[in-house]
PDB file of C-alpha atoms and ligand atoms in Angstrom:
ATOM      1  CA  UNK A   1      25.965 -15.870  -8.378  1.00  0.00           C
ATOM      2  CA  UNK A   2      26.060 -18.273  -5.331  1.00  0.00           C
ATOM      3  CA  UNK A   3      29.270 -16.840  -3.883  1.00  0.00           C
ATOM      4  CA  UNK A   4      28.030 -13.269  -3.966  1.00  0.00           C
ATOM      5  CA  UNK A   5      24.637 -14.353  -2.774  1.00  0.00           C
ATOM      6  CA  UNK A   6      21.305 -14.074  -4.624  1.00  0.00           C
ATOM      7  CA  UNK A   7      18.943 -11.070  -4.251  1.00  0.00           C
ATOM      8  CA  UNK A   8      15.285 -12.048  -4.843  1.00  0.00           C
ATOM      9  CA  UNK A   9      12.346  -9.657  -4.672  1.00  0.00           C
ATOM     10  CA  UNK A  10       8.623 -10.187  -4.763  1.00  0.00           C
ATOM     11  CA  UNK A  11       6.413  -7.644  -6.077  1.00  0.00           C
ATOM     12  CA  UNK A  12       2.719  -7.098  -6.914  1.00  0.00           C
ATOM     13  CA  UNK A  13      -0.425  -5.369  -5.789  1.00  0.00           C
ATOM     14  CA  UNK A  14      -1.574  -5.400  -2.185  1.00  0.00           C
ATOM     15  CA  UNK A  15      -3.087  -8.775  -1.297  1.00  0.00           C
ATOM     16  CA  UNK A  16      -1.430 -10.706  -4.261  1.00  0.00           C
ATOM     17  CA  UNK A  17       0.227 -13.149  -2.014  1.00  0.00           C
ATOM     18  CA  UNK A  18       3.765 -11.725  -1.908  1.00  0.00           C
ATOM     19  CA  UNK A  19       4.278 -12.249   1.901  1.00  0.00           C
ATOM     20  CA  UNK A  20       2.895 -15.719   1.751  1.00  0.00           C
ATOM     21  CA  UNK A  21       5.019 -16.733  -1.214  1.00  0.00           C
ATOM     22  CA  UNK A  22       8.170 -15.167   0.172  1.00  0.00           C
ATOM     23  CA  UNK A  23       7.670 -17.155   3.420  1.00  0.00           C
ATOM     24  CA  UNK A  24       6.954 -20.422   1.581  1.00  0.00           C
ATOM     25  CA  UNK A  25      10.151 -19.968  -0.669  1.00  0.00           C
ATOM     26  CA  UNK A  26      12.298 -19.165   2.330  1.00  0.00           C
ATOM     27  CA  UNK A  27      11.213 -22.311   4.103  1.00  0.00           C
ATOM     28  CA  UNK A  28      11.760 -24.481   1.018  1.00  0.00           C
ATOM     29  CA  UNK A  29      15.282 -22.959   0.448  1.00  0.00           C
ATOM     30  CA  UNK A  30      16.231 -23.495   4.067  1.00  0.00           C
ATOM     31  CA  UNK A  31      15.286 -27.082   3.971  1.00  0.00           C
ATOM     32  CA  UNK A  32      17.585 -27.526   1.001  1.00  0.00           C
ATOM     33  CA  UNK A  33      20.387 -26.022   3.114  1.00  0.00           C
ATOM     34  CA  UNK A  34      20.588 -22.512   1.788  1.00  0.00           C
ATOM     35  CA  UNK A  35      21.262 -19.694   4.191  1.00  0.00           C
ATOM     36  CA  UNK A  36      18.293 -17.400   3.692  1.00  0.00           C
ATOM     37  CA  UNK A  37      17.414 -13.859   4.884  1.00  0.00           C
ATOM     38  CA  UNK A  38      13.717 -13.154   4.686  1.00  0.00           C
ATOM     39  CA  UNK A  39      13.080  -9.435   4.845  1.00  0.00           C
ATOM     40  CA  UNK A  40      10.535  -6.824   3.778  1.00  0.00           C
ATOM     41  CA  UNK A  41      10.075  -3.176   2.742  1.00  0.00           C
ATOM     42  CA  UNK A  42       9.337  -0.663   3.953  1.00  0.00           C
ATOM     43  CA  UNK A  43      11.405  -2.015   6.943  1.00  0.00           C
ATOM     44  CA  UNK A  44      13.911  -4.853   7.318  1.00  0.00           C
ATOM     45  CA  UNK A  45      16.349  -3.160   9.581  1.00  0.00           C
ATOM     46  CA  UNK A  46      15.521  -1.456  12.959  1.00  0.00           C
ATOM     47  CA  UNK A  47      15.724   2.137  11.416  1.00  0.00           C
ATOM     48  CA  UNK A  48      13.674   1.174   8.492  1.00  0.00           C
ATOM     49  CA  UNK A  49      11.006  -0.429  10.660  1.00  0.00           C
ATOM     50  CA  UNK A  50      10.708   2.846  12.571  1.00  0.00           C
ATOM     51  CA  UNK A  51      10.273   4.699   9.146  1.00  0.00           C
ATOM     52  CA  UNK A  52       7.725   2.033   8.273  1.00  0.00           C
ATOM     53  CA  UNK A  53       5.427   3.345  11.028  1.00  0.00           C
ATOM     54  CA  UNK A  54       5.824   6.854   9.793  1.00  0.00           C
ATOM     55  CA  UNK A  55       4.716   5.997   6.264  1.00  0.00           C
ATOM     56  CA  UNK A  56       2.165   3.325   6.718  1.00  0.00           C
ATOM     57  CA  UNK A  57       0.241   4.692   9.873  1.00  0.00           C
ATOM     58  CA  UNK A  58      -1.795   7.877  10.299  1.00  0.00           C
ATOM     59  CA  UNK A  59      -3.633  10.165   8.008  1.00  0.00           C
ATOM     60  CA  UNK A  60      -3.434   9.514   4.222  1.00  0.00           C
ATOM     61  CA  UNK A  61      -2.541  13.159   3.786  1.00  0.00           C
ATOM     62  CA  UNK A  62       0.190  13.065   6.398  1.00  0.00           C
ATOM     63  CA  UNK A  63       3.067  13.443   3.883  1.00  0.00           C
ATOM     64  CA  UNK A  64       3.404  15.166   0.553  1.00  0.00           C
ATOM     65  CA  UNK A  65       4.242  12.817  -2.357  1.00  0.00           C
ATOM     66  CA  UNK A  66       7.800  14.173  -2.399  1.00  0.00           C
ATOM     67  CA  UNK A  67       8.394  13.645   1.321  1.00  0.00           C
ATOM     68  CA  UNK A  68       6.887  10.189   1.186  1.00  0.00           C
ATOM     69  CA  UNK A  69       9.412   9.352  -1.619  1.00  0.00           C
ATOM     70  CA  UNK A  70      12.262  10.541   0.572  1.00  0.00           C
ATOM     71  CA  UNK A  71      10.985   8.522   3.500  1.00  0.00           C
ATOM     72  CA  UNK A  72      10.696   5.276   1.480  1.00  0.00           C
ATOM     73  CA  UNK A  73      14.179   5.948   0.008  1.00  0.00           C
ATOM     74  CA  UNK A  74      15.838   6.663   3.522  1.00  0.00           C
ATOM     75  CA  UNK A  75      14.283   3.371   4.719  1.00  0.00           C
ATOM     76  CA  UNK A  76      15.569   1.377   1.720  1.00  0.00           C
ATOM     77  CA  UNK A  77      19.162   2.833   2.162  1.00  0.00           C
ATOM     78  CA  UNK A  78      19.227   1.880   5.821  1.00  0.00           C
ATOM     79  CA  UNK A  79      17.848  -1.693   4.976  1.00  0.00           C
ATOM     80  CA  UNK A  80      20.349  -2.027   2.090  1.00  0.00           C
ATOM     81  CA  UNK A  81      23.358  -0.904   4.335  1.00  0.00           C
ATOM     82  CA  UNK A  82      22.490  -2.911   7.332  1.00  0.00           C
ATOM     83  CA  UNK A  83      20.609  -6.020   6.155  1.00  0.00           C
ATOM     84  CA  UNK A  84      20.692  -6.800   2.473  1.00  0.00           C
ATOM     85  CA  UNK A  85      24.304  -5.904   1.516  1.00  0.00           C
ATOM     86  CA  UNK A  86      25.961  -7.707   4.530  1.00  0.00           C
ATOM     87  CA  UNK A  87      23.839 -10.881   3.848  1.00  0.00           C
ATOM     88  CA  UNK A  88      24.679 -10.952   0.067  1.00  0.00           C
ATOM     89  CA  UNK A  89      28.444 -10.435   0.894  1.00  0.00           C
ATOM     90  CA  UNK A  90      28.107 -13.464   3.155  1.00  0.00           C
ATOM     91  CA  UNK A  91      26.855 -15.541   0.264  1.00  0.00           C
ATOM     92  CA  UNK A  92      23.236 -15.819   1.558  1.00  0.00           C
ATOM     93  CA  UNK A  93      19.937 -15.739  -0.465  1.00  0.00           C
ATOM     94  CA  UNK A  94      18.023 -12.570   0.393  1.00  0.00           C
ATOM     95  CA  UNK A  95      14.246 -12.653  -0.161  1.00  0.00           C
ATOM     96  CA  UNK A  96      12.736  -9.320   0.115  1.00  0.00           C
ATOM     97  CA  UNK A  97       8.976  -8.570   0.084  1.00  0.00           C
ATOM     98  CA  UNK A  98       8.774  -5.426  -2.147  1.00  0.00           C
ATOM     99  CA  UNK A  99      11.796  -3.203  -3.034  1.00  0.00           C
ATOM    100  CA  UNK A 100      12.449  -0.321  -5.388  1.00  0.00           C
ATOM    101  CA  UNK A 101       9.916  -1.472  -8.042  1.00  0.00           C
ATOM    102  CA  UNK A 102       7.244  -0.827  -5.466  1.00  0.00           C
ATOM    103  CA  UNK A 103       8.416   2.929  -5.198  1.00  0.00           C
ATOM    104  CA  UNK A 104       8.451   3.127  -8.938  1.00  0.00           C
ATOM    105  CA  UNK A 105       4.748   2.144  -8.838  1.00  0.00           C
ATOM    106  CA  UNK A 106       3.301   3.590  -5.681  1.00  0.00           C
ATOM    107  CA  UNK A 107       5.268   6.914  -5.350  1.00  0.00           C
ATOM    108  CA  UNK A 108       5.997   7.043  -9.074  1.00  0.00           C
ATOM    109  CA  UNK A 109       2.459   6.593 -10.452  1.00  0.00           C
ATOM    110  CA  UNK A 110      -0.210   7.016  -7.782  1.00  0.00           C
ATOM    111  CA  UNK A 111      -0.012  10.635  -6.885  1.00  0.00           C
ATOM    112  CA  UNK A 112       0.875  12.096 -10.191  1.00  0.00           C
ATOM    113  CA  UNK A 113       3.715  11.266 -12.414  1.00  0.00           C
ATOM    114  CA  UNK A 114       6.877  11.246 -10.155  1.00  0.00           C
ATOM    115  CA  UNK A 115       8.608   8.352 -11.978  1.00  0.00           C
ATOM    116  CA  UNK A 116      11.604  10.415 -13.156  1.00  0.00           C
ATOM    117  CA  UNK A 117      12.177  11.768  -9.603  1.00  0.00           C
ATOM    118  CA  UNK A 118      11.913   8.245  -8.222  1.00  0.00           C
ATOM    119  CA  UNK A 119      14.466   7.060 -10.770  1.00  0.00           C
ATOM    120  CA  UNK A 120      16.912   9.937 -10.004  1.00  0.00           C
ATOM    121  CA  UNK A 121      16.818   9.359  -6.264  1.00  0.00           C
ATOM    122  CA  UNK A 122      17.135   5.640  -6.931  1.00  0.00           C
ATOM    123  CA  UNK A 123      20.363   5.990  -8.862  1.00  0.00           C
ATOM    124  CA  UNK A 124      21.749   8.567  -6.357  1.00  0.00           C
ATOM    125  CA  UNK A 125      21.005   6.716  -3.123  1.00  0.00           C
ATOM    126  CA  UNK A 126      20.293   2.965  -3.965  1.00  0.00           C
ATOM    127  CA  UNK A 127      21.945   2.167  -7.251  1.00  0.00           C
ATOM    128  CA  UNK A 128      21.073  -1.558  -7.038  1.00  0.00           C
ATOM    129  CA  UNK A 129      18.440  -3.814  -8.583  1.00  0.00           C
ATOM    130  CA  UNK A 130      17.569  -7.335  -7.460  1.00  0.00           C
ATOM    131  CA  UNK A 131      19.031 -10.299  -9.309  1.00  0.00           C
ATOM    132  CA  UNK A 132      15.455 -11.600  -9.861  1.00  0.00           C
ATOM    133  CA  UNK A 133      12.007 -10.094  -9.340  1.00  0.00           C
ATOM    134  CA  UNK A 134       8.970 -12.312  -9.034  1.00  0.00           C
ATOM    135  CA  UNK A 135       5.865 -10.419 -10.002  1.00  0.00           C
ATOM    136  CA  UNK A 136       2.799 -12.119  -8.374  1.00  0.00           C
ATOM    137  CA  UNK A 137       0.217 -11.016 -10.986  1.00  0.00           C
ATOM    138  CA  UNK A 138      -3.256 -10.825  -9.560  1.00  0.00           C
ATOM    139  CA  UNK A 139      -6.851  -9.851 -10.281  1.00  0.00           C
ATOM    140  CA  UNK A 140      -7.101  -6.451  -8.634  1.00  0.00           C
ATOM    141  CA  UNK A 141     -10.579  -7.040  -6.988  1.00  0.00           C
ATOM    142  CA  UNK A 142      -9.506 -10.227  -5.497  1.00  0.00           C
ATOM    143  CA  UNK A 143      -6.300  -8.695  -4.300  1.00  0.00           C
ATOM    144  CA  UNK A 144      -8.148  -5.805  -2.667  1.00  0.00           C
ATOM    145  CA  UNK A 145     -10.628  -8.047  -0.870  1.00  0.00           C
ATOM    146  CA  UNK A 146      -7.708 -10.134   0.420  1.00  0.00           C
ATOM    147  CA  UNK A 147      -5.843  -7.150   1.671  1.00  0.00           C
ATOM    148  CA  UNK A 148      -8.924  -5.628   3.328  1.00  0.00           C
ATOM    149  CA  UNK A 149      -9.531  -8.938   5.226  1.00  0.00           C
ATOM    150  CA  UNK A 150      -6.522  -8.122   7.219  1.00  0.00           C
ATOM    151  CA  UNK A 151      -6.871  -6.071  10.425  1.00  0.00           C
ATOM    152  CA  UNK A 152      -4.328  -3.547  11.527  1.00  0.00           C
ATOM    153  CA  UNK A 153      -3.053  -0.003  11.913  1.00  0.00           C
ATOM    154  CA  UNK A 154      -1.126   0.060   8.540  1.00  0.00           C
ATOM    155  CA  UNK A 155      -3.934   1.636   6.592  1.00  0.00           C
ATOM    156  CA  UNK A 156      -2.559   4.765   4.972  1.00  0.00           C
ATOM    157  CA  UNK A 157      -2.471   3.088   1.543  1.00  0.00           C
ATOM    158  CA  UNK A 158      -5.441   0.696   1.825  1.00  0.00           C
ATOM    159  CA  UNK A 159      -8.112   3.050   0.926  1.00  0.00           C
ATOM    160  CA  UNK A 160      -6.818   3.291  -2.507  1.00  0.00           C
ATOM    161  CA  UNK A 161      -9.723   1.471  -4.057  1.00  0.00           C
ATOM    162  CA  UNK A 162     -10.245  -0.710  -7.136  1.00  0.00           C
ATOM    163  CA  UNK A 163      -9.266   1.881  -9.695  1.00  0.00           C
ATOM    164  CA  UNK A 164      -5.842   2.481  -8.310  1.00  0.00           C
ATOM    165  CA  UNK A 165      -5.264  -1.353  -7.823  1.00  0.00           C
ATOM    166  CA  UNK A 166      -5.960  -1.743 -11.612  1.00  0.00           C
ATOM    167  CA  UNK A 167      -3.592   0.957 -12.429  1.00  0.00           C
ATOM    168  CA  UNK A 168      -0.941  -0.573 -10.253  1.00  0.00           C
ATOM    169  CA  UNK A 169      -1.425  -3.975 -11.740  1.00  0.00           C
ATOM    170  CA  UNK A 170      -1.077  -2.648 -15.330  1.00  0.00           C
ATOM    171  CA  UNK A 171       1.939  -0.617 -14.131  1.00  0.00           C
ATOM    172  CA  UNK A 172       3.659  -3.698 -12.643  1.00  0.00           C
ATOM    173  CA  UNK A 173       3.200  -5.555 -15.939  1.00  0.00           C
ATOM    174  CA  UNK A 174       4.664  -2.678 -17.746  1.00  0.00           C
ATOM    175  CA  UNK A 175       7.589  -2.587 -15.317  1.00  0.00           C
ATOM    176  CA  UNK A 176       8.087  -6.312 -16.066  1.00  0.00           C
ATOM    177  CA  UNK A 177       8.345  -5.480 -19.690  1.00  0.00           C
ATOM    178  CA  UNK A 178      10.802  -2.646 -19.052  1.00  0.00           C
ATOM    179  CA  UNK A 179      13.195  -4.841 -16.885  1.00  0.00           C
ATOM    180  CA  UNK A 180      12.433  -8.114 -18.673  1.00  0.00           C
ATOM    181  CA  UNK A 181      15.895  -9.492 -17.899  1.00  0.00           C
ATOM    182  CA  UNK A 182      15.219  -9.805 -14.167  1.00  0.00           C
ATOM    183  CA  UNK A 183      11.383  -9.948 -13.992  1.00  0.00           C
ATOM    184  CA  UNK A 184       9.499 -13.318 -13.926  1.00  0.00           C
ATOM    185  CA  UNK A 185       5.588 -13.097 -13.878  1.00  0.00           C
ATOM    186  CA  UNK A 186       3.719 -15.715 -11.830  1.00  0.00           C
ATOM    187  CA  UNK A 187      -0.022 -16.120 -11.933  1.00  0.00           C
ATOM    188  CA  UNK A 188      -1.300 -15.466  -8.470  1.00  0.00           C
ATOM    189  CA  UNK A 189      -4.968 -16.354  -9.111  1.00  0.00           C
ATOM    190  CA  UNK A 190      -4.479 -19.898  -7.929  1.00  0.00           C
ATOM    191  CA  UNK A 191      -4.082 -21.794  -4.763  1.00  0.00           C
ATOM    192  CA  UNK A 192      -1.031 -21.092  -2.654  1.00  0.00           C
ATOM    193  CA  UNK A 193       0.715 -24.390  -3.498  1.00  0.00           C
ATOM    194  CA  UNK A 194       0.388 -24.002  -7.243  1.00  0.00           C
ATOM    195  CA  UNK A 195       1.843 -20.473  -7.100  1.00  0.00           C
ATOM    196  CA  UNK A 196       4.577 -21.711  -4.926  1.00  0.00           C
ATOM    197  CA  UNK A 197       5.520 -24.588  -7.204  1.00  0.00           C
ATOM    198  CA  UNK A 198       6.032 -22.095 -10.048  1.00  0.00           C
ATOM    199  CA  UNK A 199       8.037 -19.754  -7.734  1.00  0.00           C
ATOM    200  CA  UNK A 200      10.315 -22.680  -6.619  1.00  0.00           C
ATOM    201  CA  UNK A 201      10.892 -23.884 -10.206  1.00  0.00           C
ATOM    202  CA  UNK A 202      11.891 -20.445 -11.372  1.00  0.00           C
ATOM    203  CA  UNK A 203      14.238 -19.823  -8.370  1.00  0.00           C
ATOM    204  CA  UNK A 204      15.825 -23.294  -8.546  1.00  0.00           C
ATOM    205  CA  UNK A 205      16.799 -22.628 -12.179  1.00  0.00           C
ATOM    206  CA  UNK A 206      18.385 -19.379 -11.106  1.00  0.00           C
ATOM    207  CA  UNK A 207      20.395 -21.107  -8.212  1.00  0.00           C
ATOM    208  CA  UNK A 208      21.794 -23.736 -10.556  1.00  0.00           C
TER     209      UNK A 208
HETATM  210  P1  ADP B   1       0.524  -9.501   0.216  1.00  0.00           P
HETATM  211  O1  ADP B   1       1.880  -9.680   0.815  1.00  0.00           O
HETATM  212  O2  ADP B   1       0.879  -9.486  -1.304  1.00  0.00           O
HETATM  213  O3  ADP B   1      -0.301  -8.306   0.460  1.00  0.00           O
HETATM  214  P2  ADP B   1      -0.336 -11.737   1.537  1.00  0.00           P
HETATM  215  O4  ADP B   1       0.607 -12.903   1.393  1.00  0.00           O
HETATM  216  O5  ADP B   1      -0.284 -11.034   2.855  1.00  0.00           O
HETATM  217  O6  ADP B   1      -0.322 -10.863   0.409  1.00  0.00           O
HETATM  218  O7  ADP B   1      -1.771 -12.429   1.334  1.00  0.00           O
HETATM  219  C1  ADP B   1      -2.975 -11.727   1.546  1.00  0.00           C
HETATM  220  C2  ADP B   1      -4.095 -12.565   2.135  1.00  0.00           C
HETATM  221  O8  ADP B   1      -4.407 -13.557   1.251  1.00  0.00           O
HETATM  222  C3  ADP B   1      -3.639 -13.473   3.373  1.00  0.00           C
HETATM  223  O9  ADP B   1      -4.682 -13.528   4.224  1.00  0.00           O
HETATM  224  C4  ADP B   1      -3.260 -14.825   2.745  1.00  0.00           C
HETATM  225  O10 ADP B   1      -3.356 -15.839   3.721  1.00  0.00           O
HETATM  226  C5  ADP B   1      -4.218 -14.928   1.588  1.00  0.00           C
HETATM  227  N1  ADP B   1      -3.524 -15.634   0.387  1.00  0.00           N
HETATM  228  C6  ADP B   1      -2.347 -15.499   0.009  1.00  0.00           C
HETATM  229  N2  ADP B   1      -2.166 -16.411  -1.090  1.00  0.00           N
HETATM  230  C7  ADP B   1      -3.377 -16.782  -1.400  1.00  0.00           C
HETATM  231  C8  ADP B   1      -3.713 -17.723  -2.464  1.00  0.00           C
HETATM  232  N3  ADP B   1      -3.047 -18.214  -3.442  1.00  0.00           N
HETATM  233  N4  ADP B   1      -5.177 -18.177  -2.389  1.00  0.00           N
HETATM  234  C9  ADP B   1      -5.966 -17.672  -1.367  1.00  0.00           C
HETATM  235  N5  ADP B   1      -5.539 -16.781  -0.355  1.00  0.00           N
HETATM  236  C10 ADP B   1      -4.220 -16.322  -0.410  1.00  0.00           C
HETATM  237  P1  TYD B   2       3.200  -4.126   2.387  1.00  0.00           P
HETATM  238  O1  TYD B   2       3.416  -4.247   3.757  1.00  0.00           O
HETATM  239  O2  TYD B   2       3.973  -5.055   1.432  1.00  0.00           O
HETATM  240  O3  TYD B   2       1.611  -4.334   2.072  1.00  0.00           O
HETATM  241  P2  TYD B   2       0.730  -5.414   1.357  1.00  0.00           P
HETATM  242  O4  TYD B   2       1.042  -6.755   2.103  1.00  0.00           O
HETATM  243  O5  TYD B   2      -0.649  -4.913   1.517  1.00  0.00           O
HETATM  244  O6  TYD B   2       1.216  -5.494  -0.115  1.00  0.00           O
HETATM  245  O7  TYD B   2       3.412  -2.682   1.903  1.00  0.00           O
HETATM  246  C1  TYD B   2       2.650  -1.716   2.499  1.00  0.00           C
HETATM  247  C2  TYD B   2       2.278  -0.535   1.614  1.00  0.00           C
HETATM  248  O8  TYD B   2       3.418   0.261   1.330  1.00  0.00           O
HETATM  249  C3  TYD B   2       1.753  -0.969   0.269  1.00  0.00           C
HETATM  250  O9  TYD B   2       0.401  -0.576   0.107  1.00  0.00           O
HETATM  251  C4  TYD B   2       2.657  -0.491  -0.701  1.00  0.00           C
HETATM  252  C5  TYD B   2       3.444   0.592  -0.152  1.00  0.00           C
HETATM  253  N1  TYD B   2       4.817   0.872  -0.536  1.00  0.00           N
HETATM  254  C6  TYD B   2       4.989   2.075  -1.258  1.00  0.00           C
HETATM  255  O10 TYD B   2       4.106   2.858  -1.448  1.00  0.00           O
HETATM  256  N2  TYD B   2       6.270   2.226  -1.605  1.00  0.00           N
HETATM  257  C7  TYD B   2       7.280   1.507  -1.441  1.00  0.00           C
HETATM  258  O11 TYD B   2       8.429   1.701  -1.862  1.00  0.00           O
HETATM  259  C8  TYD B   2       7.122   0.233  -0.717  1.00  0.00           C
HETATM  260  C9  TYD B   2       8.183  -0.676  -0.463  1.00  0.00           C
HETATM  261  C10 TYD B   2       5.723  -0.030  -0.280  1.00  0.00           C
END
């Protein structure tokens, strides 16, 4: 595993603490001497960051569900080619804030049932899963209030409301069951340091 690098992803509903935990894990692994690439989706390469603006800014009805799926997939393909695969080939640990599981949830579930289309496109254009996925499980109301506390222009998805957050949380837990070999569930309803300790313990075991 170490020689070919290690590909870790964080998943969970908006505001669950993924970015915070991804950053804390990256810092911890770096102090232990690992070479770490901390990245995110949508984005993570110059081209994919441009696509990020197209999908996260502007009117909620800006794209049809299918077009949106193509844009997220295009961004992921570029990110994979230019950032993730070269880092893994160099033996680095790649920590990615969201990846294909987010597409399975958001594009697959939120605007009708597009899961089968998501899976087909994934196998055609991406064809890779993380070595390990940390699902930060979180009470939907708390997640929503944390996410809404942030200011910014990336608001296309943030008017989803509590019902969709609940559906997403249940969907992520079902996904963890579906891909139980790579998913680890961490309780995010605690202070940052307690969550980070669990995350570190899980990842250390994988690195050994
Ligand atoms: P995500 O990337 O999942 O949307 P963030 O890491 O950006 O979540 O966290 C959302 C907000 O909640 C941020 O303001 C962050 O500082 C705060 N936060 C993150 N983890 C915790 C925690 N365990 N307890 C309280 N607040 C947290
Ligand atoms: P992100 O910046 O991780 O937001 P947050 O910190 O609030 O979790 O992601 C932005 C939004 O993009 C988020 O609402 C989920 C959505 N998204 C998709 O709809 N599909 C995807 O494939 C990805 C990666 C993200």
